[in-house]
């Protein structure tokens, strides 16, 4: 970098030089602070799950995606985009991911008990690191048992970042999950670099069309046809399709015309705390 300045260190004697870039230094300090705060956040119960509706082709809310939020003591409500990458780098995603799964199962248990919500399916994001962990399946089984929930009511969202180097492990874990009744979807489909022949070997049951493809529906005809292609791929692989990031009616109409099975996006509801989500679902409303 051009703005790196070299300073002579006053304290450490002659001929000692440090590369010192104030901006980089600040970034490192910020990162370190965020990391230790993230560490504490788990025990201090600063995380919360928000819920975003997933609707079927009739517009009925049949499920939700659980999305984590961090109530940072100074920064306030913090988006996962600001801390999940750091959590993944530092391994903190493992305890965070466990917390998310437990919280999600506890919520399913509550929904399961009420006639009006007993069929709601909750989707949970699982990071690659978490999925590859040896204890992943045993912890998941423990959660299902502890909360005594129907495994069909839990779904996992994985991205193409799951490792290509461990194909056997991935296939075997996904197969076990499928047998258990826990379905898995490929999140952000189309944004990764995995080959279709690789994906075709994996027993996913659902594919999520990334928001970037949905965004341009109606604007650029090329993206309209990409959506058609993705829906075609899903149907060829006998997978369900859900589109994410649906904000406009023109997108909804196009996606339904393409036989997309489910939709998720601000058009149907933003991610909200559980109280608001439950209120939105309340019958006679
Ligand atoms: P994702 O799993 O692809 O989740 C969809 C993201 O798109 C969410 O962002 C959601 O709020 C946003 N979204 C949904 N509909 C719309 C829309 O119509 N317009 C716009 N502009 N955005 C929409 P969010 O909640 O900020 O989460 C970002 C990402 O963080 C997630 O992407 C997921 O990769 C990750 N994430 C969230 N919660 C968890 C978690 O519990 N565990 C892990 N490992 N990752 C998580
Ligand atoms: Mg997701
Ligand atoms: Mg996504
Ligand atoms: Mg995403």
Coordinates of C-alpha atoms and ligand atoms in Angstrom, one line a residue:
X1 CA 0.0 0.0 0.0
X2 CA 1.2 3.5 -0.9
X3 CA 0.3 5.1 2.4
X4 CA 2.3 2.8 4.6
X5 CA 4.8 4.9 6.6
X6 CA 7.9 3.6 8.2
X7 CA 8.7 5.0 11.7
X8 CA 11.7 4.6 13.8
X9 CA 10.8 3.1 17.0
X10 CA 11.9 5.4 19.8
X11 CA 11.9 2.8 22.6
X12 CA 13.3 -0.2 21.0
X13 CA 16.7 1.2 20.1
X14 CA 18.4 2.0 16.8
X15 CA 17.8 0.2 13.6
X16 CA 14.5 -1.1 14.7
X17 CA 11.7 -0.1 12.3
X18 CA 8.0 -0.9 12.3
X19 CA 5.7 -0.8 9.4
X20 CA 2.9 1.3 10.7
X21 CA -0.3 2.0 8.9
X22 CA -2.8 3.9 11.2
X23 CA -5.8 2.7 9.2
X24 CA -4.8 -0.9 9.4
X25 CA -3.9 -0.5 13.0
X26 CA -7.4 0.8 13.7
X27 CA -9.0 -2.0 11.8
X28 CA -7.0 -4.6 13.8
X29 CA -7.9 -2.9 17.1
X30 CA -11.6 -2.8 16.1
X31 CA -11.5 -6.4 15.1
X32 CA -9.9 -7.5 18.4
X33 CA -12.5 -5.5 20.4
X34 CA -15.3 -7.0 18.4
X35 CA -13.9 -10.5 18.9
X36 CA -13.8 -10.2 22.7
X37 CA -17.2 -8.6 22.7
X38 CA -18.6 -11.4 20.6
X39 CA -17.1 -13.8 23.1
X40 CA -18.9 -12.2 25.9
X41 CA -22.1 -11.8 23.9
X42 CA -22.9 -15.5 24.2
X43 CA -23.0 -15.6 28.0
X44 CA -24.6 -12.2 28.3
X45 CA -27.5 -13.3 26.2
X46 CA -27.1 -10.5 23.7
X47 CA -28.3 -12.5 20.8
X48 CA -31.9 -12.7 19.5
X49 CA -33.5 -14.6 16.7
X50 CA -35.7 -12.6 14.3
X51 CA -38.3 -14.4 12.2
X52 CA -39.1 -13.8 8.5
X53 CA -42.2 -15.3 6.9
X54 CA -41.9 -17.8 4.0
X55 CA -45.1 -18.0 2.0
X56 CA -46.5 -20.6 -0.4
X57 CA -48.0 -19.8 -3.8
X58 CA -51.3 -18.8 -2.2
X59 CA -49.6 -16.3 0.0
X60 CA -50.1 -18.3 3.2
X61 CA -47.3 -18.2 5.7
X62 CA -46.2 -21.8 6.0
X63 CA -42.8 -21.2 7.5
X64 CA -40.1 -18.8 8.7
X65 CA -36.4 -18.2 8.5
X66 CA -34.6 -17.6 11.8
X67 CA -32.1 -14.8 11.4
X68 CA -29.8 -13.9 14.2
X69 CA -29.4 -10.3 15.6
X70 CA -26.9 -9.1 18.1
X71 CA -27.9 -6.4 20.7
X72 CA -24.4 -4.9 21.0
X73 CA -24.1 -2.8 24.2
X74 CA -22.8 0.3 22.3
X75 CA -23.5 -0.3 18.7
X76 CA -27.1 -1.4 19.2
X77 CA -28.9 -3.8 16.9
X78 CA -26.1 -5.4 14.8
X79 CA -26.6 -7.3 11.6
X80 CA -25.2 -10.8 11.1
X81 CA -23.4 -9.5 8.1
X82 CA -21.2 -7.5 10.6
X83 CA -20.3 -10.4 12.9
X84 CA -20.9 -13.8 11.3
X85 CA -17.8 -13.6 9.1
X86 CA -15.7 -12.8 12.1
X87 CA -17.4 -15.5 14.1
X88 CA -16.5 -18.0 11.3
X89 CA -12.9 -16.9 11.3
X90 CA -12.5 -17.2 15.0
X91 CA -14.5 -20.4 15.5
X92 CA -17.0 -18.5 17.7
X93 CA -19.6 -19.6 15.1
X94 CA -19.6 -23.0 16.9
X95 CA -21.1 -21.8 20.2
X96 CA -23.2 -19.2 18.4
X97 CA -24.5 -21.9 16.0
X98 CA -25.4 -24.2 18.9
X99 CA -27.3 -21.4 20.6
X100 CA -29.2 -20.7 17.4
X101 CA -30.2 -24.3 16.9
X102 CA -31.4 -24.6 20.5
X103 CA -33.3 -21.4 20.4
X104 CA -34.9 -22.4 17.1
X105 CA -36.0 -25.8 18.5
X106 CA -37.4 -24.2 21.6
X107 CA -39.5 -22.0 19.3
X108 CA -40.7 -24.9 17.3
X109 CA -41.7 -26.6 20.5
X110 CA -43.9 -23.6 21.3
X111 CA -45.5 -23.4 17.8
X112 CA -46.0 -27.2 17.8
X113 CA -48.3 -26.9 20.8
X114 CA -50.7 -24.4 19.2
X115 CA -53.2 -25.5 16.6
X116 CA -52.7 -22.3 14.5
X117 CA -48.9 -22.7 14.3
X118 CA -48.4 -26.4 14.6
X119 CA -47.4 -26.9 11.0
X120 CA -45.0 -24.0 10.7
X121 CA -41.6 -25.0 9.4
X122 CA -38.6 -23.1 10.8
X123 CA -35.4 -22.7 8.6
X124 CA -32.1 -22.2 10.3
X125 CA -28.9 -21.0 8.8
X126 CA -26.0 -23.4 9.4
X127 CA -22.5 -22.2 8.6
X128 CA -20.1 -24.6 6.8
X129 CA -17.7 -24.7 9.8
X130 CA -20.6 -25.8 12.0
X131 CA -21.8 -28.4 9.6
X132 CA -18.4 -30.0 9.2
X133 CA -18.0 -30.2 13.0
X134 CA -17.9 -33.8 14.2
X135 CA -20.5 -33.2 16.9
X136 CA -22.9 -31.4 14.6
X137 CA -25.4 -34.3 14.1
X138 CA -25.3 -35.5 17.7
X139 CA -26.0 -32.0 19.0
X140 CA -28.9 -31.6 16.5
X141 CA -30.4 -35.0 17.6
X142 CA -30.1 -34.0 21.2
X143 CA -31.9 -30.7 20.5
X144 CA -34.7 -32.6 18.6
X145 CA -35.1 -34.9 21.6
X146 CA -34.8 -32.4 24.3
X147 CA -37.5 -30.2 22.9
X148 CA -39.4 -33.2 21.6
X149 CA -40.1 -31.7 18.2
X150 CA -41.2 -33.1 14.9
X151 CA -38.0 -33.1 12.8
X152 CA -40.1 -32.2 9.7
X153 CA -40.6 -28.8 11.3
X154 CA -36.9 -27.9 11.2
X155 CA -35.0 -27.2 8.0
X156 CA -31.4 -26.2 7.6
X157 CA -30.0 -23.7 5.1
X158 CA -26.5 -24.4 3.9
X159 CA -24.5 -22.4 1.4
X160 CA -22.2 -23.7 -1.4
X161 CA -19.3 -22.9 1.0
X162 CA -19.6 -26.4 2.4
X163 CA -16.4 -28.1 1.6
X164 CA -15.9 -29.8 -1.8
X165 CA -12.9 -31.6 -0.3
X166 CA -15.1 -33.7 2.0
X167 CA -17.8 -34.9 -0.5
X168 CA -18.3 -38.2 1.3
X169 CA -18.8 -36.6 4.6
X170 CA -21.2 -34.0 3.2
X171 CA -23.3 -36.7 1.3
X172 CA -23.4 -38.9 4.4
X173 CA -24.4 -36.1 6.7
X174 CA -27.1 -34.8 4.4
X175 CA -28.4 -38.3 3.9
X176 CA -28.7 -38.9 7.6
X177 CA -30.5 -35.6 8.0
X178 CA -32.9 -36.5 5.3
X179 CA -33.6 -39.8 6.9
X180 CA -34.2 -38.1 10.2
X181 CA -36.7 -35.8 8.5
X182 CA -34.7 -32.7 8.6
X183 CA -34.6 -31.2 5.1
X184 CA -31.7 -29.1 3.9
X185 CA -31.8 -26.3 1.3
X186 CA -29.0 -24.6 -0.7
X187 CA -29.0 -21.0 0.3
X188 CA -27.9 -18.2 -2.0
X189 CA -28.1 -20.5 -4.9
X190 CA -26.2 -19.3 -8.0
X191 CA -23.7 -17.1 -6.1
X192 CA -21.2 -19.8 -5.3
X193 CA -18.8 -21.5 -7.6
X194 CA -19.7 -25.2 -7.2
X195 CA -20.4 -27.2 -10.3
X196 CA -23.9 -28.5 -11.0
X197 CA -22.6 -32.0 -11.2
X198 CA -21.3 -31.7 -7.7
X199 CA -24.5 -30.2 -6.3
X200 CA -26.5 -32.9 -8.1
X201 CA -24.8 -35.5 -6.0
X202 CA -25.9 -33.9 -2.8
X203 CA -29.3 -34.8 -1.3
X204 CA -30.7 -31.3 -0.9
X205 CA -34.4 -31.1 -1.1
X206 CA -34.8 -27.3 -1.6
X207 CA -33.0 -24.6 -3.5
X208 CA -33.2 -20.9 -2.5
X209 CA -32.8 -18.5 -5.5
X210 CA -30.6 -15.7 -4.3
X211 CA -31.9 -12.2 -4.0
X212 CA -29.5 -10.9 -6.7
X213 CA -31.5 -12.8 -9.3
X214 CA -34.8 -11.7 -8.0
X215 CA -33.7 -8.0 -7.8
X216 CA -33.5 -7.6 -11.6
X217 CA -36.8 -9.3 -12.5
X218 CA -38.6 -6.8 -14.7
X219 CA -35.5 -4.7 -15.3
X220 CA -33.2 -6.9 -17.4
X221 CA -34.5 -9.7 -19.5
X222 CA -31.3 -11.7 -19.0
X223 CA -32.0 -12.1 -15.3
X224 CA -35.6 -13.1 -15.9
X225 CA -34.3 -16.0 -18.0
X226 CA -31.7 -16.9 -15.3
X227 CA -34.6 -17.3 -12.8
X228 CA -36.2 -19.6 -15.4
X229 CA -33.0 -21.6 -15.7
X230 CA -32.7 -22.0 -11.9
X231 CA -36.3 -23.1 -11.5
X232 CA -35.6 -25.5 -14.4
X233 CA -32.5 -26.9 -12.6
X234 CA -34.5 -27.3 -9.4
X235 CA -37.3 -29.2 -11.1
X236 CA -34.8 -31.4 -12.9
X237 CA -33.2 -32.3 -9.6
X238 CA -36.6 -32.7 -8.0
X239 CA -36.1 -30.0 -5.6
X240 CA -38.5 -27.4 -4.2
X241 CA -37.7 -23.8 -5.0
X242 CA -38.0 -20.7 -2.8
X243 CA -37.1 -17.2 -3.9
X244 CA -35.5 -14.8 -1.4
X245 CA -35.6 -11.0 -1.4
X246 CA -38.9 -10.6 -3.1
X247 CA -39.8 -6.9 -2.6
X248 CA -42.2 -6.1 -5.5
X249 CA -45.4 -7.6 -6.9
X250 CA -44.0 -7.8 -10.4
X251 CA -41.3 -10.2 -9.0
X252 CA -44.0 -12.2 -7.1
X253 CA -46.0 -12.6 -10.3
X254 CA -43.1 -13.6 -12.4
X255 CA -41.8 -16.1 -9.9
X256 CA -45.2 -17.7 -9.5
X257 CA -45.6 -17.8 -13.2
X258 CA -42.4 -19.8 -13.3
X259 CA -43.8 -22.2 -10.8
X260 CA -41.6 -21.2 -7.9
X261 CA -43.1 -22.9 -4.9
X262 CA -42.4 -20.5 -2.1
X263 CA -41.4 -16.8 -1.6
X264 CA -39.7 -14.8 1.0
X265 CA -39.0 -11.1 1.1
X266 CA -40.0 -7.7 2.4
X267 CA -43.2 -7.9 0.3
X268 CA -44.5 -10.5 2.8
X269 CA -42.7 -9.3 5.9
X270 CA -39.4 -8.2 7.2
X271 CA -37.5 -10.3 9.8
X272 CA -39.1 -9.3 13.2
X273 CA -38.9 -10.4 16.9
X274 CA -41.0 -13.4 17.9
X275 CA -43.7 -11.3 19.5
X276 CA -44.4 -9.4 16.3
X277 CA -44.1 -12.5 14.2
X278 CA -46.6 -14.4 16.3
X279 CA -48.9 -11.4 16.3
X280 CA -48.8 -11.3 12.5
X281 CA -49.8 -14.9 12.4
X282 CA -52.6 -14.6 14.9
X283 CA -55.9 -15.9 13.7
X284 CA -58.9 -13.5 13.1
X285 CA -56.7 -10.8 11.8
Ligands
LIG1 P1 -29.5 -15.4 4.2 O1 -29.5 -16.6 5.0 O2 -29.4 -15.4 2.7 O3 -30.7 -14.5 4.7 C1 -31.4 -13.7 3.9 C2 -31.1 -12.2 4.2 O4 -31.8 -11.4 3.3 C3 -31.5 -11.8 5.6 O5 -30.5 -10.8 6.0 C4 -32.8 -11.1 5.3 O6 -33.1 -10.1 6.3 C5 -32.6 -10.4 4.0 N1 -33.8 -10.2 3.3 C6 -34.9 -11.0 3.2 N2 -35.8 -10.5 2.4 C7 -35.3 -9.4 1.9 C8 -35.8 -8.3 1.0 O7 -36.9 -8.4 0.5 N3 -35.0 -7.3 0.7 C9 -33.8 -7.2 1.3 N4 -33.0 -6.1 1.0 N5 -33.3 -8.1 2.2 C10 -34.0 -9.2 2.5 P2 -29.9 -10.8 7.4 O8 -30.9 -11.1 8.4 O9 -29.1 -9.5 7.6 O10 -28.8 -12.0 7.4 C11 -27.7 -11.9 6.5 C12 -27.0 -13.3 6.4 O11 -26.4 -13.6 7.7 C13 -27.9 -14.4 6.1 O12 -28.2 -14.5 4.7 C14 -27.1 -15.6 6.6 O13 -26.1 -15.9 5.7 C15 -26.4 -15.0 7.8 N6 -27.1 -15.4 9.0 C16 -28.2 -14.9 9.6 N7 -28.5 -15.5 10.7 C17 -27.6 -16.6 10.8 C18 -27.4 -17.6 11.8 O14 -28.2 -17.8 12.7 N8 -26.4 -18.5 11.6 C19 -25.5 -18.3 10.5 N9 -24.5 -19.2 10.3 N10 -25.7 -17.3 9.6 C20 -26.7 -16.4 9.8
LIG2 MG1 -30.7 -18.3 4.8
LIG3 MG1 -29.9 -16.5 1.2
LIG4 MG1 -27.4 -14.3 1.7

